[in-house]
GROMACS .gro file of C-alpha atoms in nm:
model
  162
    1MET     CA    1  12.234   3.735   7.582
    2LYS     CA    2  12.244   3.639   7.949
    3HIS     CA    3  12.081   3.861   8.212
    4THR     CA    4  12.046   3.853   8.591
    5ILE     CA    5  11.776   4.025   8.794
    6SER     CA    6  11.718   4.026   9.168
    7ALA     CA    7  11.374   4.079   9.318
    8LEU     CA    8  11.264   4.117   9.677
    9VAL     CA    9  10.923   3.954   9.701
   10ALA     CA   10  10.660   3.876   9.961
   11ASN     CA   11  10.731   3.536  10.114
   12ARG     CA   12  10.402   3.362  10.030
   13SER     CA   13  10.283   3.066   9.830
   14GLY     CA   14  10.251   3.091   9.454
   15VAL     CA   15  10.511   3.367   9.404
   16LEU     CA   16  10.764   3.143   9.230
   17ALA     CA   17  10.500   3.003   8.993
   18GLU     CA   18  10.366   3.349   8.906
   19MET     CA   19  10.717   3.479   8.840
   20ALA     CA   20  10.800   3.186   8.613
   21GLU     CA   21  10.470   3.234   8.428
   22GLU     CA   22  10.559   3.598   8.350
   23PHE     CA   23  10.882   3.485   8.185
   24LYS     CA   24  10.701   3.208   7.998
   25ARG     CA   25  10.446   3.456   7.859
   26ARG     CA   26  10.733   3.659   7.715
   27GLY     CA   27  10.907   3.354   7.569
   28LEU     CA   28  11.219   3.402   7.784
   29ASN     CA   29  11.424   3.099   7.888
   30ILE     CA   30  11.502   3.097   8.261
   31ARG     CA   31  11.847   2.942   8.305
   32SER     CA   32  11.823   2.940   8.685
   33ILE     CA   33  11.596   3.078   8.951
   34SER     CA   34  11.690   3.081   9.319
   35SER     CA   35  11.469   3.195   9.600
   36GLY     CA   36  11.512   3.209   9.975
   37GLU     CA   37  11.427   3.411  10.283
   38THR     CA   38  11.614   3.731  10.354
   39GLU     CA   39  11.700   3.878  10.693
   40ASN     CA   40  11.323   3.944  10.715
   41PRO     CA   41  11.126   3.615  10.719
   42ASP     CA   42  10.834   3.787  10.542
   43VAL     CA   43  11.055   3.870  10.241
   44SER     CA   44  11.238   3.642   9.997
   45ARG     CA   45  11.505   3.730   9.741
   46MET     CA   46  11.464   3.576   9.397
   47VAL     CA   47  11.763   3.577   9.163
   48ILE     CA   48  11.659   3.500   8.807
   49CYS     CA   49  11.910   3.431   8.531
   50PHE     CA   50  11.758   3.428   8.185
   51GLU     CA   51  11.844   3.458   7.820
   52THR     CA   52  11.719   3.676   7.542
   53PRO     CA   53  11.768   3.562   7.182
   54ASP     CA   54  12.099   3.677   7.030
   55ASP     CA   55  11.913   3.817   6.730
   56GLN     CA   56  11.694   4.026   6.965
   57PRO     CA   57  11.931   4.148   7.236
   58GLY     CA   58  11.704   4.439   7.317
   59ASP     CA   59  11.660   4.594   7.656
   60THR     CA   60  11.569   4.392   7.963
   61GLY     CA   61  11.362   4.690   8.073
   62ASP     CA   62  11.034   4.535   7.958
   63ILE     CA   63  11.065   4.227   8.178
   64VAL     CA   64  11.209   4.428   8.469
   65ASP     CA   65  10.912   4.669   8.446
   66ALA     CA   66  10.666   4.377   8.425
   67VAL     CA   67  10.822   4.211   8.731
   68ASP     CA   68  10.819   4.542   8.920
   69ARG     CA   69  10.443   4.577   8.857
   70MET     CA   70  10.363   4.238   9.011
   71ALA     CA   71  10.167   4.281   9.335
   72PHE     CA   72  10.402   4.072   9.548
   73VAL     CA   73  10.724   4.241   9.430
   74ILE     CA   74  10.879   4.486   9.675
   75GLN     CA   75  11.188   4.583   9.471
   76VAL     CA   76  11.360   4.463   9.153
   77ASP     CA   77  11.712   4.530   9.025
   78ASP     CA   78  11.865   4.450   8.687
   79LEU     CA   79  12.204   4.327   8.810
   80SER     CA   80  12.329   4.299   8.454
   81ARG     CA   81  12.372   4.676   8.464
   82ARG     CA   82  12.552   4.690   8.800
   83GLU     CA   83  12.851   4.542   8.970
   84PHE     CA   84  12.744   4.241   9.170
   85VAL     CA   85  12.884   3.939   9.346
   86ASP     CA   86  12.741   3.598   9.261
   87ARG     CA   87  12.788   3.243   9.381
   88GLU     CA   88  12.659   2.899   9.298
   89LEU     CA   89  12.679   2.571   9.487
   90VAL     CA   90  12.745   2.245   9.304
   91LEU     CA   91  12.745   1.890   9.438
   92LEU     CA   92  12.915   1.629   9.220
   93LYS     CA   93  12.935   1.253   9.257
   94VAL     CA   94  13.242   1.137   9.063
   95ARG     CA   95  13.359   0.787   8.978
   96ARG     CA   96  13.679   0.692   9.157
   97ASN     CA   97  13.912   0.402   9.211
   98GLY     CA   98  14.226   0.361   9.419
   99GLU     CA   99  14.445   0.493   9.142
  100SER     CA  100  14.239   0.803   9.068
  101LEU     CA  101  14.181   0.916   9.427
  102SER     CA  102  14.511   1.105   9.460
  103GLN     CA  103  14.452   1.282   9.125
  104LEU     CA  104  14.099   1.376   9.233
  105MET     CA  105  14.224   1.509   9.566
  106GLN     CA  106  14.481   1.729   9.390
  107ILE     CA  107  14.212   1.877   9.166
  108LEU     CA  108  13.983   1.937   9.464
  109GLU     CA  109  14.265   2.110   9.650
  110VAL     CA  110  14.333   2.346   9.358
  111PHE     CA  111  13.964   2.442   9.344
  112ARG     CA  112  13.927   2.442   9.725
  113ALA     CA  113  13.637   2.200   9.688
  114GLY     CA  114  13.531   1.985   9.982
  115VAL     CA  115  13.469   1.613  10.009
  116VAL     CA  116  13.125   1.546  10.158
  117GLY     CA  117  13.096   1.173  10.088
  118LEU     CA  118  13.314   0.879  10.000
  119GLY     CA  119  13.190   0.548   9.863
  120GLU     CA  120  13.376   0.245   9.737
  121GLY     CA  121  13.347   0.361   9.376
  122SER     CA  122  13.263   0.728   9.407
  123ILE     CA  123  13.348   1.053   9.580
  124THR     CA  124  13.097   1.331   9.644
  125VAL     CA  125  13.229   1.686   9.644
  126GLU     CA  126  13.093   2.035   9.695
  127LEU     CA  127  13.209   2.368   9.563
  128SER     CA  128  13.080   2.720   9.605
  129GLY     CA  129  13.197   2.988   9.366
  130ASP     CA  130  13.125   3.196   9.062
  131ALA     CA  131  13.013   3.031   8.739
  132GLU     CA  132  13.366   3.016   8.592
  133ARG     CA  133  13.501   2.831   8.895
  134VAL     CA  134  13.209   2.586   8.899
  135GLU     CA  135  13.241   2.520   8.526
  136GLY     CA  136  13.617   2.477   8.562
  137LEU     CA  137  13.578   2.208   8.827
  138ILE     CA  138  13.317   2.027   8.620
  139ARG     CA  139  13.549   2.025   8.317
  140MET     CA  140  13.836   1.887   8.526
  141LEU     CA  141  13.620   1.609   8.674
  142GLU     CA  142  13.447   1.499   8.351
  143PRO     CA  143  13.732   1.264   8.248
  144PHE     CA  144  13.687   1.068   8.572
  145GLY     CA  145  13.314   1.022   8.506
  146ILE     CA  146  13.051   1.242   8.666
  147LEU     CA  147  12.783   1.007   8.801
  148SER     CA  148  12.543   1.278   8.916
  149MET     CA  149  12.535   1.652   8.970
  150ALA     CA  150  12.312   1.909   9.142
  151ARG     CA  151  12.353   2.285   9.104
  152THR     CA  152  12.173   2.558   9.296
  153GLY     CA  153  12.177   2.820   9.025
  154LYS     CA  154  12.314   3.166   9.081
  155ILE     CA  155  12.253   3.377   9.389
  156ALA     CA  156  12.366   3.739   9.375
  157LEU     CA  157  12.381   4.073   9.556
  158LYS     CA  158  12.480   4.419   9.440
  159ARG     CA  159  12.831   4.522   9.540
  160GLY     CA  160  12.891   4.820   9.764
  161ASP     CA  161  12.653   5.021   9.978
  162GLU     CA  162  12.352   5.037   9.746
   0.00000   0.00000   0.00000
């Protein structure tokens, strides 16, 4: 099962490594981990997407409690249990030729993806969106030949006034 937690943490060195170590100790696979400063430069938000084995779906409460007890953690939320908005950024370098450029541009227009670089044999595009939108663009571009790709991983916030 896939889970997403958000943690406000002290913005200091070693926090990311300590957080990853806690998940490693529990044998949990981190699918993505994003961290960056918040409106307060002394605080960072970490969004951690991880999996638990399908045969042991269990409760994410153990890892959430363990994260909450870490000295540098200010607040932690299990977003899997709340409504939240999430986004991911992807950069893709795709093979192109004169004949495929118009097809590529049509696909990019449908997904509202932007062109950020153009070479003689490639086009570099960016897209920000939820996981389904990102995966959809990747599927549509695969037949052209994806030369390289970089993804940020998920960032997320709770919806509403919480």
